[in-house]
Coordinates of C-alpha atoms in Angstrom, one line a residue:
Chain T
M25 CA -45.2 -1.6 5.6
P26 CA -42.2 -3.6 4.2
P27 CA -41.5 -3.2 0.4
P28 CA -43.1 -6.0 -1.7
R29 CA -40.8 -8.9 -2.6
R30 CA -40.4 -8.2 -6.1
S31 CA -39.0 -4.7 -5.6
Q32 CA -36.6 -6.1 -2.9
L33 CA -35.2 -8.4 -5.6
W34 CA -34.9 -5.5 -8.1
I35 CA -33.0 -3.4 -5.6
R36 CA -30.8 -6.4 -4.6
S37 CA -29.9 -7.1 -8.3
L38 CA -29.4 -3.4 -9.1
A39 CA -26.9 -3.2 -6.1
L40 CA -25.1 -6.2 -7.2
G41 CA -24.8 -5.0 -10.8
V42 CA -23.4 -1.6 -9.5
G43 CA -21.2 -3.4 -7.1
G44 CA -19.9 -5.7 -9.9
V45 CA -19.0 -2.8 -12.1
L46 CA -17.1 -1.1 -9.3
A47 CA -15.3 -4.3 -8.4
S48 CA -14.3 -4.9 -12.1
V49 CA -12.9 -1.3 -12.2
F50 CA -11.1 -2.0 -9.2
A51 CA -9.7 -5.3 -10.4
F52 CA -8.7 -3.8 -13.6
I53 CA -6.6 -1.2 -12.1
M54 CA -5.1 -3.4 -9.5
F55 CA -4.1 -5.9 -12.2
S56 CA -2.7 -3.2 -14.5
A57 CA -0.6 -1.8 -11.7
L58 CA 0.8 -5.2 -10.7
E59 CA 1.4 -6.0 -14.4
A60 CA 3.3 -2.6 -14.6
L61 CA 5.5 -3.6 -11.6
A62 CA 6.2 -7.0 -13.3
R63 CA 7.0 -5.6 -16.6
G64 CA 8.8 -2.5 -15.4
R65 CA 11.5 -4.1 -13.3
G66 CA 14.2 -2.6 -15.4
L67 CA 12.5 0.9 -15.6
S68 CA 13.0 1.8 -11.8
L69 CA 9.4 2.9 -11.5
F70 CA 9.9 3.5 -7.8
G71 CA 13.1 5.6 -8.6
N72 CA 13.6 9.2 -7.6
L73 CA 14.1 10.6 -11.2
W74 CA 11.5 11.2 -14.0
S75 CA 13.4 11.5 -17.3
P76 CA 11.8 9.4 -20.0
G77 CA 14.5 10.3 -22.6
A78 CA 17.1 8.7 -20.2
G79 CA 14.9 5.7 -19.5
Q80 CA 14.2 6.8 -16.0
F81 CA 10.5 6.6 -15.0
G82 CA 10.6 7.1 -11.2
I83 CA 7.4 8.2 -9.6
M84 CA 8.7 8.7 -6.1
P85 CA 8.6 12.5 -6.4
M86 CA 5.0 12.3 -7.5
I87 CA 4.1 10.0 -4.6
A88 CA 5.8 12.4 -2.1
A89 CA 4.1 15.5 -3.6
S90 CA 0.7 13.9 -3.5
L91 CA 1.2 13.1 0.3
L92 CA 2.8 16.4 1.1
L93 CA 0.2 18.4 -0.7
S94 CA -2.9 16.7 0.7
L95 CA -1.6 16.5 4.4
S96 CA -0.7 20.4 4.2
A97 CA -4.1 21.1 2.6
L98 CA -5.8 18.9 5.2
A99 CA -4.0 20.7 8.1
L100 CA -5.0 24.1 6.9
G101 CA -8.6 23.1 5.7
W102 CA -9.4 21.0 8.8
T103 CA -8.5 23.9 11.2
V104 CA -10.5 26.2 9.2
S105 CA -13.6 23.9 9.0
L106 CA -13.6 23.4 12.7
G107 CA -13.5 27.1 13.3
C108 CA -16.4 27.6 10.8
C109 CA -18.4 24.8 12.4
C110 CA -17.8 26.4 15.9
A111 CA -18.7 29.8 14.7
L112 CA -22.0 28.4 13.1
H113 CA -23.0 26.8 16.4
L114 CA -22.1 29.7 19.0
R115 CA -24.8 31.7 17.3
T116 CA -23.2 35.1 18.4
C117 CA -24.6 36.7 15.3
P118 CA -27.3 34.4 13.5
R119 CA -27.2 36.4 10.4
L120 CA -23.5 35.8 9.9
S121 CA -24.1 32.0 10.6
K122 CA -26.7 31.9 8.0
L123 CA -24.6 33.6 5.4
L124 CA -21.7 31.3 6.2
M125 CA -23.9 28.3 5.9
G126 CA -25.2 29.5 2.6
I127 CA -21.8 30.2 1.2
L128 CA -20.6 26.6 2.3
R129 CA -23.5 24.9 0.8
F130 CA -22.9 26.8 -2.5
M131 CA -19.2 25.9 -2.3
T132 CA -19.9 22.1 -2.2
A133 CA -21.4 22.4 -5.6
M134 CA -18.5 24.3 -7.2
P135 CA -16.5 22.3 -9.7
T136 CA -12.9 22.3 -8.7
V137 CA -11.9 23.7 -12.1
V138 CA -13.4 26.9 -11.2
Y139 CA -11.2 27.3 -8.1
G140 CA -8.1 26.5 -10.3
F141 CA -9.0 28.8 -12.8
A142 CA -9.8 31.7 -10.6
A143 CA -6.5 31.1 -8.6
V144 CA -4.4 31.0 -11.8
F145 CA -5.4 34.8 -12.2
L146 CA -5.7 35.9 -8.6
L147 CA -3.7 33.9 -6.2
V148 CA -0.8 32.8 -8.3
P149 CA 0.3 36.4 -9.2
L150 CA -0.3 37.5 -5.5
I151 CA 2.0 34.6 -4.3
R152 CA 4.5 35.4 -7.0
S153 CA 4.9 39.1 -6.1
A154 CA 4.5 38.6 -2.2
L155 CA 6.7 35.5 -1.7
G156 CA 8.7 35.0 -5.0
G157 CA 9.1 31.9 -7.0
S158 CA 6.9 31.4 -10.0
G159 CA 3.6 31.3 -7.8
F160 CA 2.8 27.9 -9.3
C161 CA 3.9 25.9 -6.3
W162 CA 3.1 23.5 -3.4
F163 CA 1.8 26.4 -1.3
T164 CA -0.6 27.8 -3.8
A165 CA -2.0 24.5 -4.7
G166 CA -2.2 23.6 -0.9
V167 CA -4.3 26.9 -0.1
V168 CA -6.7 26.2 -2.7
L169 CA -7.1 22.5 -2.0
A170 CA -7.8 23.4 1.6
L171 CA -10.5 25.9 0.5
Q172 CA -12.0 23.2 -1.7
G173 CA -12.1 20.6 1.3
V174 CA -13.6 23.2 3.8
P175 CA -17.4 22.8 2.9
T176 CA -17.3 19.0 3.1
M177 CA -15.4 18.8 6.3
T178 CA -17.6 21.5 7.9
L179 CA -20.9 19.9 6.9
V180 CA -19.8 16.6 8.4
M181 CA -18.8 18.3 11.7
D182 CA -21.8 20.4 11.7
G183 CA -24.2 17.4 11.3
A184 CA -22.5 15.7 14.5
M185 CA -22.2 18.9 16.4
A186 CA -26.0 19.7 16.0
S187 CA -27.1 16.2 17.2
L188 CA -24.7 16.3 20.2
E189 CA -25.7 19.9 21.2
K190 CA -29.4 18.7 21.2
E191 CA -28.5 15.8 23.4
T192 CA -26.6 17.5 25.9
G193 CA -27.9 21.2 25.7
I194 CA -30.5 21.1 28.2
T195 CA -28.4 19.5 31.0
S196 CA -25.5 21.7 30.4
A197 CA -27.7 24.8 30.5
A198 CA -29.1 23.4 33.9
L199 CA -25.7 23.0 35.3
G200 CA -25.2 26.7 34.4
F201 CA -22.7 26.4 31.3
T202 CA -22.4 29.2 28.9
P203 CA -22.8 28.2 25.2
L204 CA -19.1 28.5 24.8
Q205 CA -18.3 26.4 27.9
H206 CA -20.8 23.8 26.7
L207 CA -19.1 23.8 23.3
V208 CA -15.7 23.6 24.5
W209 CA -16.0 21.1 27.5
V210 CA -18.8 18.9 26.5
V211 CA -19.6 18.9 22.6
L212 CA -16.0 18.9 21.3
P213 CA -14.6 16.2 23.4
S214 CA -17.3 13.8 22.6
M215 CA -17.0 14.7 18.8
K216 CA -13.6 13.0 18.3
P217 CA -14.7 10.3 15.9
W218 CA -16.4 12.8 13.8
L219 CA -13.6 15.2 13.8
F220 CA -11.5 12.4 12.8
S221 CA -13.7 11.1 10.0
A222 CA -14.1 14.6 8.6
A223 CA -10.2 14.7 8.5
V224 CA -10.1 11.4 6.5
L225 CA -12.7 12.5 4.2
G226 CA -10.9 15.8 3.5
F227 CA -7.6 14.0 3.0
G228 CA -9.2 11.8 0.4
R229 CA -10.6 14.7 -1.5
A230 CA -7.4 16.6 -1.5
M231 CA -5.5 13.4 -2.5
G232 CA -7.9 12.7 -5.4
D233 CA -8.2 16.1 -6.8
T234 CA -6.6 16.4 -10.3
L235 CA -7.3 19.9 -11.7
I236 CA -6.1 22.0 -8.9
P237 CA -2.7 20.5 -8.6
T238 CA -2.4 20.3 -12.5
M239 CA -3.3 24.0 -12.8
L240 CA -1.5 25.4 -9.8
A241 CA 1.2 23.3 -8.5
G242 CA 3.7 23.7 -11.4
N243 CA 4.1 20.0 -12.3
A244 CA 7.8 19.8 -12.0
P245 CA 8.8 16.1 -11.2
Q246 CA 10.9 17.0 -8.2
F247 CA 11.0 16.7 -4.4
P248 CA 10.1 20.1 -3.0
A249 CA 12.8 21.8 -0.7
S250 CA 10.3 24.6 0.2
P251 CA 6.6 25.3 -0.1
L252 CA 7.4 27.7 -3.0
D253 CA 8.8 24.8 -5.0
S254 CA 7.0 23.5 -8.0
V255 CA 5.6 19.8 -7.4
R256 CA 3.7 17.1 -9.5
T257 CA 1.1 14.9 -7.8
L258 CA 0.2 11.5 -8.9
T259 CA -3.2 12.7 -10.3
A260 CA -1.5 15.6 -12.3
H261 CA 1.0 13.1 -13.5
I262 CA -1.6 10.8 -15.0
S263 CA -3.4 13.6 -16.7
L264 CA -0.2 15.1 -18.1
V265 CA 1.1 11.8 -19.5
L266 CA -2.2 10.7 -20.7
S267 CA -2.7 13.8 -22.7
S268 CA 0.0 12.4 -25.3
D269 CA -0.8 8.8 -26.0
M270 CA 2.4 7.0 -25.5
G271 CA 3.5 3.4 -24.7
G272 CA 6.4 2.0 -22.8
G273 CA 7.6 3.1 -19.4
E274 CA 5.5 6.3 -19.4
H275 CA 2.3 4.0 -19.7
L276 CA 3.5 1.6 -17.0
S277 CA 4.1 4.6 -14.7
L278 CA 0.6 5.8 -15.2
M279 CA -0.8 2.2 -14.2
L280 CA 1.2 2.1 -11.2
S281 CA 0.2 5.6 -10.2
G282 CA -3.5 4.7 -10.7
G283 CA -3.1 1.6 -8.4
I284 CA -1.4 3.7 -5.6
L285 CA -4.1 6.4 -5.8
L286 CA -6.8 3.7 -5.6
T287 CA -5.1 1.8 -2.6
I288 CA -4.9 5.1 -0.7
S289 CA -8.5 5.9 -1.3
L290 CA -9.4 2.4 -0.3
L291 CA -7.5 2.8 3.0
V292 CA -9.2 6.1 3.5
S293 CA -12.7 4.8 3.1
L294 CA -12.0 1.7 5.1
T295 CA -10.8 4.0 7.9
V296 CA -14.0 6.0 7.7
R297 CA -16.1 3.0 7.8
Y298 CA -14.2 1.6 10.9
I299 CA -14.3 5.0 12.8
S300 CA -18.1 5.4 12.1
F301 CA -18.8 1.8 13.1
R302 CA -16.9 2.4 16.3
G303 CA -18.7 5.6 16.9
R304 CA -22.2 3.9 16.5
R305 CA -21.3 1.1 18.7
R306 CA -20.5 3.6 21.5
Chain G
M25 CA -39.9 43.0 -49.0
N26 CA -36.4 43.9 -48.0
V27 CA -36.3 41.3 -45.3
K28 CA -37.4 38.7 -47.9
R29 CA -34.6 39.6 -50.2
L30 CA -32.1 39.7 -47.4
L31 CA -33.3 36.2 -46.5
A32 CA -32.9 34.9 -50.1
A33 CA -29.4 36.5 -50.1
L34 CA -28.4 34.6 -46.9
V35 CA -29.8 31.4 -48.1
L36 CA -27.9 31.8 -51.3
L37 CA -24.8 32.7 -49.4
V38 CA -25.1 29.7 -47.1
L39 CA -25.7 27.4 -50.2
C40 CA -22.6 28.8 -51.8
A41 CA -20.4 28.4 -48.7
G42 CA -21.7 24.8 -48.3
A43 CA -20.8 24.0 -51.9
A44 CA -17.3 25.6 -51.5
V45 CA -16.7 23.7 -48.2
A46 CA -18.0 20.4 -49.7
A47 CA -15.9 20.6 -52.8
P48 CA -12.6 19.0 -51.6
L49 CA -14.7 16.4 -49.9
D50 CA -16.6 15.3 -53.0
V51 CA -14.0 12.4 -53.9
F52 CA -15.0 10.7 -50.8
K53 CA -18.7 10.4 -51.9
D54 CA -18.7 6.8 -53.1
M55 CA -15.9 5.5 -51.1
K56 CA -15.9 2.9 -48.4
G57 CA -13.4 1.3 -46.2
T58 CA -11.0 1.9 -43.4
L59 CA -7.9 3.9 -43.1
D60 CA -5.6 3.5 -40.2
I61 CA -3.1 6.3 -39.2
A62 CA -0.4 6.2 -36.6
G63 CA 2.9 7.8 -35.6
G64 CA 4.0 11.3 -34.7
T65 CA 2.0 13.0 -31.9
A66 CA 2.3 16.6 -33.4
H67 CA 0.2 15.3 -36.4
I68 CA -2.7 14.0 -34.4
P69 CA -4.7 17.3 -34.4
V70 CA -4.5 17.8 -38.1
M71 CA -5.3 14.2 -38.8
N72 CA -8.2 14.3 -36.3
K73 CA -9.8 17.2 -37.8
A74 CA -9.4 15.8 -41.4
A75 CA -10.7 12.4 -40.3
Q76 CA -13.8 13.8 -38.5
S77 CA -14.6 16.1 -41.5
I78 CA -14.3 13.1 -44.0
M79 CA -16.3 10.7 -41.6
T80 CA -19.0 13.3 -41.1
F81 CA -19.4 13.7 -44.9
N82 CA -19.4 9.9 -45.5
G83 CA -20.4 7.5 -42.7
D84 CA -19.1 4.4 -44.6
I85 CA -15.5 5.5 -44.3
R86 CA -13.7 4.7 -41.0
I87 CA -10.5 6.5 -40.1
T88 CA -8.5 5.8 -37.1
V89 CA -5.7 8.1 -35.7
A90 CA -3.2 6.8 -33.2
G91 CA -0.1 8.3 -31.7
G92 CA 3.1 6.4 -30.9
G93 CA 6.0 8.6 -32.3
S94 CA 7.8 9.0 -35.4
G95 CA 9.6 5.4 -34.9
V96 CA 6.2 3.7 -34.7
G97 CA 5.0 5.6 -37.8
V98 CA 7.9 4.4 -40.0
K99 CA 7.6 0.8 -38.7
Q100 CA 3.9 0.4 -39.0
A101 CA 3.6 2.0 -42.3
G102 CA 6.5 -0.1 -43.4
E103 CA 5.1 -3.4 -42.3
G104 CA 1.6 -2.5 -43.8
L105 CA -0.1 -2.4 -40.3
V106 CA -1.3 1.2 -41.1
G107 CA -2.1 3.1 -44.3
I108 CA -0.2 6.3 -43.2
G109 CA 2.7 6.4 -40.8
N110 CA 3.5 10.0 -39.6
T111 CA 7.0 11.2 -38.8
G112 CA 8.3 14.5 -37.5
R113 CA 11.6 14.1 -39.3
P114 CA 12.7 13.1 -42.9
L115 CA 13.0 9.3 -43.5
K116 CA 16.4 7.9 -43.2
E117 CA 17.9 6.6 -46.5
S118 CA 17.9 3.1 -44.9
E119 CA 14.3 3.3 -44.0
I120 CA 13.4 4.3 -47.6
K121 CA 15.3 1.3 -48.9
E122 CA 14.2 -1.2 -46.4
Y123 CA 10.4 -0.5 -46.7
G124 CA 10.0 1.2 -49.9
L125 CA 8.3 4.3 -48.4
E126 CA 7.1 7.2 -50.2
T127 CA 7.0 10.6 -48.1
F128 CA 4.7 13.7 -48.1
P129 CA 5.8 16.8 -46.1
F130 CA 2.6 18.8 -45.5
A131 CA 3.4 21.3 -42.6
I132 CA 6.0 23.1 -40.9
D133 CA 6.0 23.0 -37.1
G134 CA 8.0 26.0 -35.9
V135 CA 8.7 26.7 -32.2
A136 CA 9.4 30.0 -30.7
V137 CA 11.0 30.7 -27.4
V138 CA 8.9 33.5 -25.5
V139 CA 9.2 35.7 -22.6
N140 CA 6.9 38.3 -20.8
P141 CA 6.7 41.7 -22.8
K142 CA 7.8 43.4 -19.6
N143 CA 11.2 41.6 -19.8
T144 CA 14.0 43.6 -21.4
V145 CA 15.7 40.5 -22.9
R146 CA 14.7 40.1 -26.6
A147 CA 17.5 37.9 -27.8
L148 CA 19.4 34.9 -26.6
T149 CA 21.9 32.3 -28.0
A150 CA 20.6 28.7 -28.2
K151 CA 23.4 27.8 -25.7
Q152 CA 22.0 30.4 -23.1
I153 CA 18.5 28.8 -23.7
A154 CA 19.8 25.4 -23.1
G155 CA 21.7 26.7 -20.0
I156 CA 18.4 28.0 -18.6
Y157 CA 16.6 24.9 -19.2
A158 CA 19.3 22.7 -17.8
G159 CA 19.2 24.8 -14.6
T160 CA 22.8 26.2 -14.9
V161 CA 21.7 29.7 -15.8
K162 CA 19.2 30.8 -13.1
D163 CA 19.2 34.5 -13.1
W164 CA 18.0 36.9 -15.9
G165 CA 21.1 39.1 -14.9
E166 CA 23.4 36.4 -16.3
V167 CA 21.8 36.9 -19.7
G168 CA 21.8 40.6 -19.9
G169 CA 18.4 41.3 -18.3
E170 CA 17.3 42.8 -15.1
P171 CA 18.5 40.6 -12.1
G172 CA 15.8 38.2 -10.8
A173 CA 15.3 34.5 -10.7
I174 CA 14.2 32.8 -14.1
N175 CA 11.0 31.0 -14.0
V176 CA 11.3 28.1 -16.4
Y177 CA 8.3 26.7 -18.1
G178 CA 8.1 23.8 -20.4
R179 CA 5.6 21.4 -22.0
E180 CA 4.7 17.7 -21.0
D181 CA 6.5 14.6 -22.2
G182 CA 5.3 13.6 -25.5
S183 CA 4.3 17.1 -26.9
G184 CA 5.3 17.7 -30.2
T185 CA 6.3 21.3 -29.5
R186 CA 8.6 20.0 -26.7
E187 CA 10.0 17.4 -29.2
T188 CA 11.0 20.2 -31.6
F189 CA 12.4 22.4 -28.8
T190 CA 14.5 19.6 -27.4
E191 CA 15.7 18.6 -30.8
K192 CA 16.7 21.9 -32.1
I193 CA 17.9 23.9 -29.0
L194 CA 18.6 21.5 -26.1
G195 CA 20.3 18.7 -28.1
K196 CA 21.8 16.3 -25.6
T197 CA 21.4 18.8 -22.6
E198 CA 19.5 17.2 -19.7
L199 CA 16.6 19.1 -18.7
A200 CA 16.5 20.2 -15.0
P201 CA 13.6 18.5 -13.1
S202 CA 12.6 21.8 -11.5
V203 CA 11.1 23.0 -14.9
N204 CA 7.5 23.8 -14.6
V205 CA 5.1 21.8 -16.8
V206 CA 2.1 23.1 -18.5
S207 CA 0.0 21.0 -20.7
S208 CA -1.0 23.2 -23.8
N209 CA 0.1 26.3 -25.8
G210 CA -2.7 28.1 -24.3
A211 CA -1.7 27.3 -20.8
M212 CA 1.9 28.4 -21.7
K213 CA 0.7 31.8 -23.1
T214 CA -1.3 32.3 -19.7
A215 CA 1.7 31.4 -17.6
V216 CA 4.1 33.6 -19.5
A217 CA 1.8 36.4 -20.0
Q218 CA 1.4 36.8 -16.4
D219 CA 4.8 36.1 -15.1
A220 CA 7.4 39.0 -15.7
R221 CA 10.3 36.6 -15.1
A222 CA 9.1 33.7 -17.1
I223 CA 10.5 31.9 -20.2
G224 CA 8.7 29.2 -22.1
Y225 CA 8.1 28.1 -25.7
V226 CA 5.0 27.8 -27.9
G227 CA 4.2 26.9 -31.5
I228 CA 5.1 29.7 -33.7
G229 CA 1.5 30.3 -34.6
H230 CA 0.6 31.1 -31.0
I231 CA 2.8 34.3 -30.7
E232 CA 0.7 37.4 -30.0
E233 CA 0.9 40.8 -28.0
S234 CA 0.7 39.2 -24.5
I235 CA 4.0 37.2 -25.0
A236 CA 7.2 38.2 -26.8
G237 CA 9.2 36.0 -29.1
I238 CA 12.9 35.7 -28.6
V239 CA 15.5 36.3 -31.3
I240 CA 17.6 33.1 -31.2
D241 CA 21.2 33.3 -32.5
G242 CA 19.9 36.3 -34.6
M243 CA 16.8 34.4 -36.0
I244 CA 13.7 36.2 -35.7
P245 CA 10.7 33.9 -34.9
S246 CA 7.7 34.4 -37.3
Q247 CA 5.5 32.3 -39.6
E248 CA 7.3 33.9 -42.7
N249 CA 10.8 33.1 -41.4
A250 CA 9.8 29.6 -40.5
A251 CA 8.3 29.2 -44.0
N252 CA 11.2 30.7 -45.9
G253 CA 13.9 28.7 -43.9
S254 CA 15.6 31.6 -42.3
Y255 CA 14.2 30.5 -38.8
T256 CA 15.5 27.1 -38.1
V257 CA 13.8 26.0 -34.9
V258 CA 11.4 24.1 -37.2
R259 CA 10.7 20.7 -38.4
N260 CA 8.6 19.4 -41.1
L261 CA 5.7 17.1 -40.4
F262 CA 5.5 14.1 -43.0
M263 CA 3.0 11.4 -43.9
N264 CA 4.5 8.3 -45.2
T265 CA 3.0 5.5 -47.2
K266 CA 4.4 2.1 -48.5
G267 CA 4.6 2.6 -52.1
T268 CA 2.5 5.0 -54.1
P269 CA -0.8 5.4 -52.3
T270 CA -4.0 4.5 -54.0
G271 CA -7.8 4.6 -53.1
L272 CA -8.8 6.0 -49.7
T273 CA -5.3 6.6 -48.7
A274 CA -4.6 8.7 -51.8
A275 CA -7.7 10.6 -51.3
F276 CA -6.9 11.5 -47.7
I277 CA -3.4 12.8 -48.7
D278 CA -4.9 14.9 -51.3
Y279 CA -7.3 16.2 -48.8
I280 CA -4.6 17.3 -46.4
Y281 CA -3.1 19.3 -49.2
S282 CA -6.6 20.9 -50.0
A283 CA -7.8 24.2 -48.9
D284 CA -9.6 22.4 -46.0
G285 CA -6.4 20.6 -45.0
A286 CA -4.6 24.0 -45.0
R287 CA -7.1 25.3 -42.7
F288 CA -6.7 22.4 -40.4
I289 CA -3.1 22.7 -40.4
T290 CA -3.3 26.5 -39.5
E291 CA -5.8 25.8 -36.8
S292 CA -3.4 23.4 -35.3
G293 CA -0.8 26.1 -35.2
Y294 CA 1.4 24.9 -38.1
I295 CA 2.2 26.2 -41.5
P296 CA 0.9 24.5 -44.5
V297 CA 3.4 23.2 -47.1
P298 CA 2.3 22.9 -50.8
R299 CA 2.5 19.6 -52.4
G300 CA 5.8 18.7 -54.0
Q301 CA 8.1 20.9 -52.0

């Protein structure tokens, strides 16, 4: 039974309203970023040095840190997620799979500040004593960000794997495939678009997280020379500068950081859309 | 019976406490209007606490608190844009003359350099500290400690604590970009308390057993020494008004000097200064 006309109208106007709010937020941030670029010509906003005292407001180190940190977290997290997903579906030990699934579902609901807080007291001292440095670094933040992204990515992969297994399971079994062979030779190759969209989602989450990098990455505005160096991401930069209400170049750099972050997440979600569209058409 | 008596005593106690707390606020009873405050960022926690307490007591009063820095405080108070302009430094002769400003020091903001209690270094010169923050001194061995890389922690741009530290110790020395940044006194304490090779700085009211204060050029960091002037990594926090304050502005300044005000100042990690000093 199709829904009555009036409720359709309701739903449409609500959707329009929500869409309008989102569009205005987007427009506001983009305009502010462009305005920052226009007004901040003499402030070298895209410079390599952040030193407000000397009139240098470069955010290049922060852009580099955001990209490096989220890509490394993604590389680690995606691999672990794929492993988790395969372990879940091979059913070598059903009880273990059940436990793993329970843990993953629980982890999706965990606020990132909990990860950050626990890591400050557990992981940071461990890395400081084992690898040197202060422990507040690219590596620490990367590991925790990877952990944070695992549940989302695993659940995306798991959904795709379950439906593909169902589609091809009987045929494969009839051909004499073991479950492992089925997984490796049939399911995984046809899962490519979902593996990719899980990666894009994970990247977006790692890029957008604020608390984990602020609490763990050390926040020094520099280009890292090693994974043990302290770095400052765009999100951490925004939260640090925002905590002390200031005008001038600092403020403009925030607007620009916001614009860059939004552009990246827009690209990420468009990519996901495109991939799932292509996947469905196939 | 006993329970009743206890209850009665409790009620009485609460009433007395209520009266004692409300006393400095009584002047605001029949007041109305708006007071705008702007300027130094270190002042904001104190101003906010006082403003909230006053606005909760009397909803007809509106007090806004903004930052901007000492320069903004002088300019906006001088041009009459705000009732009170805050500065983290004494007014210059020229500013007093140009704008006719009256100044009210109300708190001392002292900053202590701290290390982990396991560190054997307990004294440094201001020059050594500046070297560490500039990145030229990199190892504790260079300043008389056990050899090991120094992990340097600082505060975010715009922090009042960082402003005092920069002004009194670093001077014109350029900060190394590799300095780790934490965003509160609490986060600084956690970082230094855990890291045996750390150096950092906190508001002097935040020193406790988990971190050790550093003697700088022979000056021992403590609340008393900051108050009596023998520890000089301090600055006064000032409120400034154009001419002699009246009405709500005057009442607000009186309130900052009251027992409530002193409590807000201490809670924010500063040392209260009595009126007229």
